[in-house]
mmCIF file of C-alpha atoms in Angstrom:
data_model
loop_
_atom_site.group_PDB
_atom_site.id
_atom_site.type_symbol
_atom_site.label_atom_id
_atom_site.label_comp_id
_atom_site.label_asym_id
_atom_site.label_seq_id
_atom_site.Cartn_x
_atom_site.Cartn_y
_atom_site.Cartn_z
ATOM 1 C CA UNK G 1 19.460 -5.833 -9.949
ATOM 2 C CA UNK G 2 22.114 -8.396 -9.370
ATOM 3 C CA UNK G 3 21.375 -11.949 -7.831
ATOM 4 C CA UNK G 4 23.296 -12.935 -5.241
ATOM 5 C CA UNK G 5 23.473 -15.788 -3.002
ATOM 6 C CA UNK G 6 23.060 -15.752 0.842
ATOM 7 C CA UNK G 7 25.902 -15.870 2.905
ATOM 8 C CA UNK G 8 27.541 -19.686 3.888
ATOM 9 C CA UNK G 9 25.501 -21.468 5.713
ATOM 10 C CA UNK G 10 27.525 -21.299 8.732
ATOM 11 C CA UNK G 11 26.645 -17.695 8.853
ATOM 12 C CA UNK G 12 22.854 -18.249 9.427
ATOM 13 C CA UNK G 13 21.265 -18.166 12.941
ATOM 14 C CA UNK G 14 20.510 -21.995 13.661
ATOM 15 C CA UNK G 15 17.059 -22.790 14.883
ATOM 16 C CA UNK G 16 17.716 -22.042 18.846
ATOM 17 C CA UNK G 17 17.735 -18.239 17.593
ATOM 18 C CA UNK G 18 14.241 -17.905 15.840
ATOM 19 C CA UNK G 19 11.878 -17.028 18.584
ATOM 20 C CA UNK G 20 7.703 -17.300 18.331
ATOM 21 C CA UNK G 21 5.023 -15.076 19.504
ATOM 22 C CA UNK G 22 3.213 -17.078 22.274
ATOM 23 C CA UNK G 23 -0.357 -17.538 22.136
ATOM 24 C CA UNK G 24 -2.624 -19.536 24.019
ATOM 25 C CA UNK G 25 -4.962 -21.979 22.081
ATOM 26 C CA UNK G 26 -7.407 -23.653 23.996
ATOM 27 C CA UNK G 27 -10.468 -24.960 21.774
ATOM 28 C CA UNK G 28 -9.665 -27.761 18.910
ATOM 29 C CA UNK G 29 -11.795 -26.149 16.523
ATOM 30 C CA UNK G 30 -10.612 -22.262 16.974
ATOM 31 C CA UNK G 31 -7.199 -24.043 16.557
ATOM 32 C CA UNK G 32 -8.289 -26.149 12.988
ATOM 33 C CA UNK G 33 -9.624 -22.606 11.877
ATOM 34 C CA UNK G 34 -7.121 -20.714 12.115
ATOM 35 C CA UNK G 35 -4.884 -23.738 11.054
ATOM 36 C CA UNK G 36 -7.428 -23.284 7.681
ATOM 37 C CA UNK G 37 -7.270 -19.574 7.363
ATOM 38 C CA UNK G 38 -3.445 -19.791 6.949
ATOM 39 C CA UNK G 39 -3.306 -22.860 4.499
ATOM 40 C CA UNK G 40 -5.152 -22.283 0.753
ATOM 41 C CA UNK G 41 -8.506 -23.697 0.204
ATOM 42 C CA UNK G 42 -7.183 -26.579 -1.603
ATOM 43 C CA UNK G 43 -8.520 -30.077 -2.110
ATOM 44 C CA UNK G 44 -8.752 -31.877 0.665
ATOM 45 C CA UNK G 45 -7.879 -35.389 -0.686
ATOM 46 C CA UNK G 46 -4.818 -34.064 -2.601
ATOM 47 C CA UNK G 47 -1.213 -33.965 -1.025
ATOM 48 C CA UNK G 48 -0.044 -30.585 -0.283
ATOM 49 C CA UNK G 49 3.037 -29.052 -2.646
ATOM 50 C CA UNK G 50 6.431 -29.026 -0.948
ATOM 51 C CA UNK G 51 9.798 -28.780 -2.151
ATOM 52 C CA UNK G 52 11.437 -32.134 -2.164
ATOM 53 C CA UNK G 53 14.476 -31.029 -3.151
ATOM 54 C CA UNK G 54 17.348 -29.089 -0.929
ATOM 55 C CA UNK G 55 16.837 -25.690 -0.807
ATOM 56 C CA UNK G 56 18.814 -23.580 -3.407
ATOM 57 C CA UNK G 57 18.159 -19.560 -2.740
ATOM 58 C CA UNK G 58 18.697 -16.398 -4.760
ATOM 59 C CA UNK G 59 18.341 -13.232 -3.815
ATOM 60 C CA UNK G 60 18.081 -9.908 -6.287
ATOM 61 C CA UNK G 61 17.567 -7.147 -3.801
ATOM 62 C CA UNK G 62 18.266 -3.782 -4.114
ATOM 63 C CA UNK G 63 19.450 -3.447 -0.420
ATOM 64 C CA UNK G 64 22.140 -5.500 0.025
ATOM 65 C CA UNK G 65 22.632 -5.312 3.540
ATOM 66 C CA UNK G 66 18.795 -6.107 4.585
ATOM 67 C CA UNK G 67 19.162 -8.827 1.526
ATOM 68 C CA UNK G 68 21.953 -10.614 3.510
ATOM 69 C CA UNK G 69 19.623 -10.901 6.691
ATOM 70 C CA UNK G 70 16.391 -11.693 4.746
ATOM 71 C CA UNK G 71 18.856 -14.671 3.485
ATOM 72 C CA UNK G 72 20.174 -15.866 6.558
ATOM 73 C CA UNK G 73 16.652 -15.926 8.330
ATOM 74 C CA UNK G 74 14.986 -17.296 5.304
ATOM 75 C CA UNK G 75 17.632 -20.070 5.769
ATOM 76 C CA UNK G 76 17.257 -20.621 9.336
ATOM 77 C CA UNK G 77 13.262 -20.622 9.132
ATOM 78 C CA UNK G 78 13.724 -23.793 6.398
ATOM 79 C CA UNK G 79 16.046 -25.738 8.492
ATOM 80 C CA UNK G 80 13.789 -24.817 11.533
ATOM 81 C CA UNK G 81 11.213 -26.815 9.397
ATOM 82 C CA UNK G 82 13.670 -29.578 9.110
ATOM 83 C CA UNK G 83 14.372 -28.763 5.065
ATOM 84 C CA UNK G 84 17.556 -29.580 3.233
ATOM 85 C CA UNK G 85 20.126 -26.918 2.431
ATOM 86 C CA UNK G 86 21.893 -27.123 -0.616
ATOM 87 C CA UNK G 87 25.297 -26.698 -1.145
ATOM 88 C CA UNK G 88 27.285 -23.743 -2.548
ATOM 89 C CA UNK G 89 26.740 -23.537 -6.600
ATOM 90 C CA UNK G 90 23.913 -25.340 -6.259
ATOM 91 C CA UNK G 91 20.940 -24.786 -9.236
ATOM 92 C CA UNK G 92 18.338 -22.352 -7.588
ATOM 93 C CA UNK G 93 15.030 -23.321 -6.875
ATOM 94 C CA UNK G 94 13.739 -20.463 -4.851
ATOM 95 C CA UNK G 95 14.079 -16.973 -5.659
ATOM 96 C CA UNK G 96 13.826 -13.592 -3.733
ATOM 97 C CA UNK G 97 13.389 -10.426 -5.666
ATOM 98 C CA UNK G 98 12.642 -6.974 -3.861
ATOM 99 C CA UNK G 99 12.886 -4.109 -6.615
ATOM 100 C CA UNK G 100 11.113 -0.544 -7.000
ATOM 101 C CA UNK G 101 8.287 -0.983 -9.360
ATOM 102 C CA UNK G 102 8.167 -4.914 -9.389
ATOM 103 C CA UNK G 103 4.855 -4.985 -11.581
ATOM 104 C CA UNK G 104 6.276 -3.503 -14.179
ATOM 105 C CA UNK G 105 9.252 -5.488 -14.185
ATOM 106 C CA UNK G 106 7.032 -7.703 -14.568
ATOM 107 C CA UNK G 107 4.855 -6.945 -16.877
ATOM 108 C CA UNK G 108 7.986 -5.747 -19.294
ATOM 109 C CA UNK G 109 9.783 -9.032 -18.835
ATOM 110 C CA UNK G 110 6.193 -10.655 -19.823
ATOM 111 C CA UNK G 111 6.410 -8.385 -23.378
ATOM 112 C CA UNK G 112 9.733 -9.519 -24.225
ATOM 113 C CA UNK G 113 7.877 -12.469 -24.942
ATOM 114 C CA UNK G 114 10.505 -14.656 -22.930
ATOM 115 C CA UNK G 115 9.568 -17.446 -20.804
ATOM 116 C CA UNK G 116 8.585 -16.210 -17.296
ATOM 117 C CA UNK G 117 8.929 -18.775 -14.375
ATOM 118 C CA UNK G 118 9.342 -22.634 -14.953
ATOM 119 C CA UNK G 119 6.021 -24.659 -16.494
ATOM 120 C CA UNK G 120 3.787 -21.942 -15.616
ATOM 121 C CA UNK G 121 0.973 -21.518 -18.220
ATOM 122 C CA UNK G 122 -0.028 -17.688 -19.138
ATOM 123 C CA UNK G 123 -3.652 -18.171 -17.095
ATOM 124 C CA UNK G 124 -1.575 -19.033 -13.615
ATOM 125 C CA UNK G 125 0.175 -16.342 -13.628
ATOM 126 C CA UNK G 126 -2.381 -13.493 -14.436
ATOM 127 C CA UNK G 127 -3.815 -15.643 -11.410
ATOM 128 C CA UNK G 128 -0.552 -14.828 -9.670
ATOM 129 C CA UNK G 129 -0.860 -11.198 -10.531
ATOM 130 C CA UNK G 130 -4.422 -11.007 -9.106
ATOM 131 C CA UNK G 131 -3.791 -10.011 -6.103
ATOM 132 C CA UNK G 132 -4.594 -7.163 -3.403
ATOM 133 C CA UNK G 133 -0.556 -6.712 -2.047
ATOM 134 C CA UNK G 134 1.977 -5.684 -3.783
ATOM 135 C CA UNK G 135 3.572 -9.132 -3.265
ATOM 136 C CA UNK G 136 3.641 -12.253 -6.628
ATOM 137 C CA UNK G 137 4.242 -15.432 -5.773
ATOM 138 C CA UNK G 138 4.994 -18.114 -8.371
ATOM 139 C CA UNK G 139 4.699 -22.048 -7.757
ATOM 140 C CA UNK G 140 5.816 -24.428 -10.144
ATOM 141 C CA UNK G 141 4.346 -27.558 -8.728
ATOM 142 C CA UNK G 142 4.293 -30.906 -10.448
ATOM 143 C CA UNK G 143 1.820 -33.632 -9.665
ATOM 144 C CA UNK G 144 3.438 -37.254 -9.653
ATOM 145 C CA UNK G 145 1.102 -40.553 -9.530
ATOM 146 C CA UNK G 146 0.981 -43.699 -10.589
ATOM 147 C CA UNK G 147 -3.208 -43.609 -11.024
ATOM 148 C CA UNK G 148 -4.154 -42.799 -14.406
ATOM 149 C CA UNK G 149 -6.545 -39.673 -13.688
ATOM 150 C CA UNK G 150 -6.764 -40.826 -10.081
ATOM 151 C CA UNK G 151 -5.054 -39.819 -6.646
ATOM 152 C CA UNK G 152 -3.592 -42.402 -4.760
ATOM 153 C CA UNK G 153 -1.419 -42.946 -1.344
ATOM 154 C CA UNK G 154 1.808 -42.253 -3.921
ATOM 155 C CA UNK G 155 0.494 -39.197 -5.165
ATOM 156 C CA UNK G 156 3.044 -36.494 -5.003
ATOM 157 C CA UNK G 157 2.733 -32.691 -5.084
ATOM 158 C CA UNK G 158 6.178 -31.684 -5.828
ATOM 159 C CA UNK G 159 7.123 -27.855 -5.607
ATOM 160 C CA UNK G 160 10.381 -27.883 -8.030
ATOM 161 C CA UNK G 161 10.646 -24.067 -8.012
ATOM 162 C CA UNK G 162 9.147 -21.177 -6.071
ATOM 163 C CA UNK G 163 9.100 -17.335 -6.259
ATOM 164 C CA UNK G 164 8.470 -14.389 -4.264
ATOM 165 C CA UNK G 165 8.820 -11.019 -6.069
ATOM 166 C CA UNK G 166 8.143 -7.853 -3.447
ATOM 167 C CA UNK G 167 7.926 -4.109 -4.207
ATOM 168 C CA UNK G 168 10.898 -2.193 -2.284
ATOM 169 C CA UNK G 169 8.813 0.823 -1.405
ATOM 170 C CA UNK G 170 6.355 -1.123 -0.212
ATOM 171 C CA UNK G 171 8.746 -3.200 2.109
ATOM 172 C CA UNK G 172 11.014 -0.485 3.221
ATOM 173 C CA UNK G 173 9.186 0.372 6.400
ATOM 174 C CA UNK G 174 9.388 -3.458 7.625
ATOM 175 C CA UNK G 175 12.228 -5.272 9.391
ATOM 176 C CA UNK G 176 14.180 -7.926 7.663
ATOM 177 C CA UNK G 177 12.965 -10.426 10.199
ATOM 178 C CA UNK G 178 9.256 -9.646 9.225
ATOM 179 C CA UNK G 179 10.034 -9.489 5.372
ATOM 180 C CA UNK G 180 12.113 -12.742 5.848
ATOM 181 C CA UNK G 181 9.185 -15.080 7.764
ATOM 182 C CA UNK G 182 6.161 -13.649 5.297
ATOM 183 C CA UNK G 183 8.659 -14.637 2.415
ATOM 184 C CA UNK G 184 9.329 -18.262 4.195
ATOM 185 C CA UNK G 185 5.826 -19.186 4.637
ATOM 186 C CA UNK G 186 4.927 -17.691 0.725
ATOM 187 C CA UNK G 187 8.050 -19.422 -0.755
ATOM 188 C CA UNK G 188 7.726 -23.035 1.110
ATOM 189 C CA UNK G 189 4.183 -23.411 1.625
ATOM 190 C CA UNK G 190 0.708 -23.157 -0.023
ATOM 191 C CA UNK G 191 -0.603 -19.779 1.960
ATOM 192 C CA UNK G 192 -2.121 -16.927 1.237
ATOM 193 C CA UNK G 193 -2.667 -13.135 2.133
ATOM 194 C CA UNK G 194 -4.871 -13.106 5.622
ATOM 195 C CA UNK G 195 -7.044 -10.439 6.938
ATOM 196 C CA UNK G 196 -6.796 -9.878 10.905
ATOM 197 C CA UNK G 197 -8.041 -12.737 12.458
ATOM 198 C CA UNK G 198 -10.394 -10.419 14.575
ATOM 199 C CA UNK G 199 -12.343 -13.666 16.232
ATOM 200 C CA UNK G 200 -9.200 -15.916 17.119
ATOM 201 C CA UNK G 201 -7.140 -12.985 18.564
ATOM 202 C CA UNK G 202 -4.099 -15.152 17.018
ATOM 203 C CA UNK G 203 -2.199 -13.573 14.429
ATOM 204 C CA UNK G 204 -0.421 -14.502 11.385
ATOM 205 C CA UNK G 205 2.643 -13.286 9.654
ATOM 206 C CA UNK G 206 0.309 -12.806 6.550
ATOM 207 C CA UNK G 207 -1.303 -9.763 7.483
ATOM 208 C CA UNK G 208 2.033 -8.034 7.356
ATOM 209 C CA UNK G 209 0.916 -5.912 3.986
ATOM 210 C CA UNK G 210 -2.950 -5.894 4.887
ATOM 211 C CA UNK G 211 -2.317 -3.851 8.301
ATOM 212 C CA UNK G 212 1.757 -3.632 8.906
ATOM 213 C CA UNK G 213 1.371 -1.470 11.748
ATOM 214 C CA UNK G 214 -0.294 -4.244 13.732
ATOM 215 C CA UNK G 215 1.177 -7.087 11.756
ATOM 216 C CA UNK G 216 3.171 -9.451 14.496
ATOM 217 C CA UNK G 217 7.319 -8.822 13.946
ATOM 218 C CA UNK G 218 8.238 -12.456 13.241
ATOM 219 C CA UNK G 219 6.371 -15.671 12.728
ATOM 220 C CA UNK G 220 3.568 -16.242 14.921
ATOM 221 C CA UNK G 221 2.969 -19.996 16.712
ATOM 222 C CA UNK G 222 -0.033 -20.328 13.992
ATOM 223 C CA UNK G 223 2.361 -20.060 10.850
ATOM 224 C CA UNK G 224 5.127 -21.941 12.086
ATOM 225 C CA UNK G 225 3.462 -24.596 13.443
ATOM 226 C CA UNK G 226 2.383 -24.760 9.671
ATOM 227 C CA UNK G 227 5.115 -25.057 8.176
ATOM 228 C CA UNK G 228 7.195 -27.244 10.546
ATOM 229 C CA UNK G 229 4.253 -29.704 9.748
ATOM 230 C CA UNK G 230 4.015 -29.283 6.380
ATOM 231 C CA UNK G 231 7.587 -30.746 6.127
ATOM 232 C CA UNK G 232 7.242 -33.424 9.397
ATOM 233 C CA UNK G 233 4.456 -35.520 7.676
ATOM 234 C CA UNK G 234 4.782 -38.208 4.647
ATOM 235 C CA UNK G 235 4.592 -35.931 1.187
ATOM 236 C CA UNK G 236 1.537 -37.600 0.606
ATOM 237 C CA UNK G 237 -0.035 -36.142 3.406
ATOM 238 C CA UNK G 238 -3.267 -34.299 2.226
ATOM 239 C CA UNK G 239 -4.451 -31.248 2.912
ATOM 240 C CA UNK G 240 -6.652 -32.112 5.770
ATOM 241 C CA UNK G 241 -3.853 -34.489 7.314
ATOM 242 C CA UNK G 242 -1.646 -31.280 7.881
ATOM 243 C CA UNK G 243 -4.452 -29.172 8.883
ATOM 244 C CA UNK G 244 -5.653 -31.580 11.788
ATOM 245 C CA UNK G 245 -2.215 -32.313 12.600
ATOM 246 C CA UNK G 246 -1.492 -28.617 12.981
ATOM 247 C CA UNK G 247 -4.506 -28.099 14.846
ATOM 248 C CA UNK G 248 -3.472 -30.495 17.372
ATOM 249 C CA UNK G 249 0.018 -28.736 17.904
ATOM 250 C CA UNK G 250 -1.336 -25.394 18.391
ATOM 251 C CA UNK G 251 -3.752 -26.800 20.735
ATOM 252 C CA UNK G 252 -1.337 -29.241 22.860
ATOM 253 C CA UNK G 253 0.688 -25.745 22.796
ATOM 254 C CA UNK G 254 -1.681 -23.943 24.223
ATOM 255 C CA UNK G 255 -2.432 -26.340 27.055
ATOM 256 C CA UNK G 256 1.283 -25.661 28.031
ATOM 257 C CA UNK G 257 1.193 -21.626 28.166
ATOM 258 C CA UNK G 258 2.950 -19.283 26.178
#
C-alpha cells in the first residue's frame, strides 16, 4: 500500500468545475440547524480547529486510478475553500488511506506498539475507533493562547495534521467525486457522520455510508457552505460565529433559488 502524491496541481479541476446540489432554504432557524447537525457539538466559546498551514496530501490507495481523482477533487474542494496548497515535496499533513480491512490495519499497526498518528493520546483514538462507519478519522489539533487556563480573542485551534482512513470494500460502490467531498469535509473540518435529515429535506454529504443509495453524489450547499466558512472567518472564530455565519449563507442562498 504505497503512498503517493496527487497529481501537480495544475492537473486539478479549479473551483469553476465543482458544482453544488441546489436547495432552497427559506427559514433562519431550519438553516442554523442544519448548519449544527453538520458541525460537532463542540464548545461554543472555543475557536473551531483548522489547518493553518498549506495543504500537504498523501494518498495510499489501493486503486490508483480512482486515487488520482479522489486527489485532484480533494484539491480543488480546499482551494474552493480558499486553503493554501503546498508545494511539491512538501511534509504531509493530511493523509488518505483506502485499504481492504482498514481496522485491522489498524489495530495491527496499534500492537507493534509504534506511535500511531501525531500527539494523539491512546483514549482519542479508541474515541476515533468508536464509530458506526467503516470510516477513522484522526485530528491532531493543538490549542494556542496566551490565557493561562483561559480562552481569549487569540485563542487558536490549530489542526497540524489530519487523517481519513476508509475501508475499500466498503467504498467501492461510490464514485470518486462522492468519496472525495465526504473525505474533504472529514479531513478539513470538525464534522461528523449524519443521519438523513428527514425534517430539513436538505442533505449532506455525510450520510454517504449511513444510506449510500440516497446519499447526494457531491457536496451539498449545506456542507460546502461549511467549509468555505470555516476558512473565510478570523481562526478565532468560535463555534457559534461559523454556525450563524453559515446559517446566514444558506439562507441568503435560498432567497436567490437554486
Amino acid at each position: 500500500m504505497a503512498a503517493q502524491e496527487p497529481p501537480p496541481d495544475d492537473s486539478a479541476p479549479d473551483e469553476s468545475e465543482i458544482l453544488v446540489e441546489g436547495q432552497r432554504i427559506v427559514d433562519f432557524g431550519a438553516a442554523s440547524d442544519l448548519a449544527r447537525d453538520v458541525a460537532r457539538r463542540p464548545r461554543s466559546t472555543v475557536p473551531m480547529a483548522r489547518l493553518t498551514a498549506p495543504l500537504c496530501l498523501q494518498l495510499a490507495i489501493d486503486d490508483e486510478a480512482k486515487g488520482r481523482l479522489i486527489g485532484r477533487r480533494i484539491i480543488a474542494n480546499a482551494r474552493a475553500a480558499n486553503i493554501a496548497i503546498a508545494e511539491v515535496g512538501c511534509r504531509p499533513n493530511a493523509l488518505v488511506i483506502i485499504a481492504d480491512n482498514m481496522r485491522a490495519k489498524i489495530d495491527e499497526y496499534r500492537r507493534d506498539g509504534r506511535r500511531f498518528f501525531g500527539s494523539l493520546k491512546r483514549h482519542q483514538i479508541e474515541r476515533a475507533l468508536r464509530v458506526r462507519d467503516p470510516v477513522y478519522v484522526f485530528h491532531d489539533v493543538v490549542f494556542k493562547t496566551n490565557t493561562r487556563g483561559g480562552i481569549d480573542r487569540k485563542t487558536r485551534m490549530n489542526l497540524v495534521t489530519t487523517a481519513v482512513m476508509m475501508d475499500s470494500q466498503a467504498s467501492s460502490g461510490l464514485s470518486a467525486h462522492q468519496v472525495a467531498d465526504y473525505a474533504s469535509l472529514r479531513l478539513l473540518a470538525p464534522s461528523r457522520e449524519l443521519s438523513e435529515l428527514e425534517n430539513s429535506g436538505a442533505r449532506t454529504i455525510m450520510t454517504l455510508f449511513a444510506d449510500p443509495s440516497r446519499a447526494p453524489p457531491e457536496m451539498t450547499r449545506l456542507d460546502r457552505s461549511y467549509l468555505v466558512t470555516l476558512y473565510r472567518l478570523p481562526s478565532r472564530a468560535s463555534a457559534v460565529d461559523v454556525l450563524l455565519e453559515t446559517s446566514r449563507v444558506l439562507l441568503e442562498d435560498g432567497a436567490q433559488g437554486p
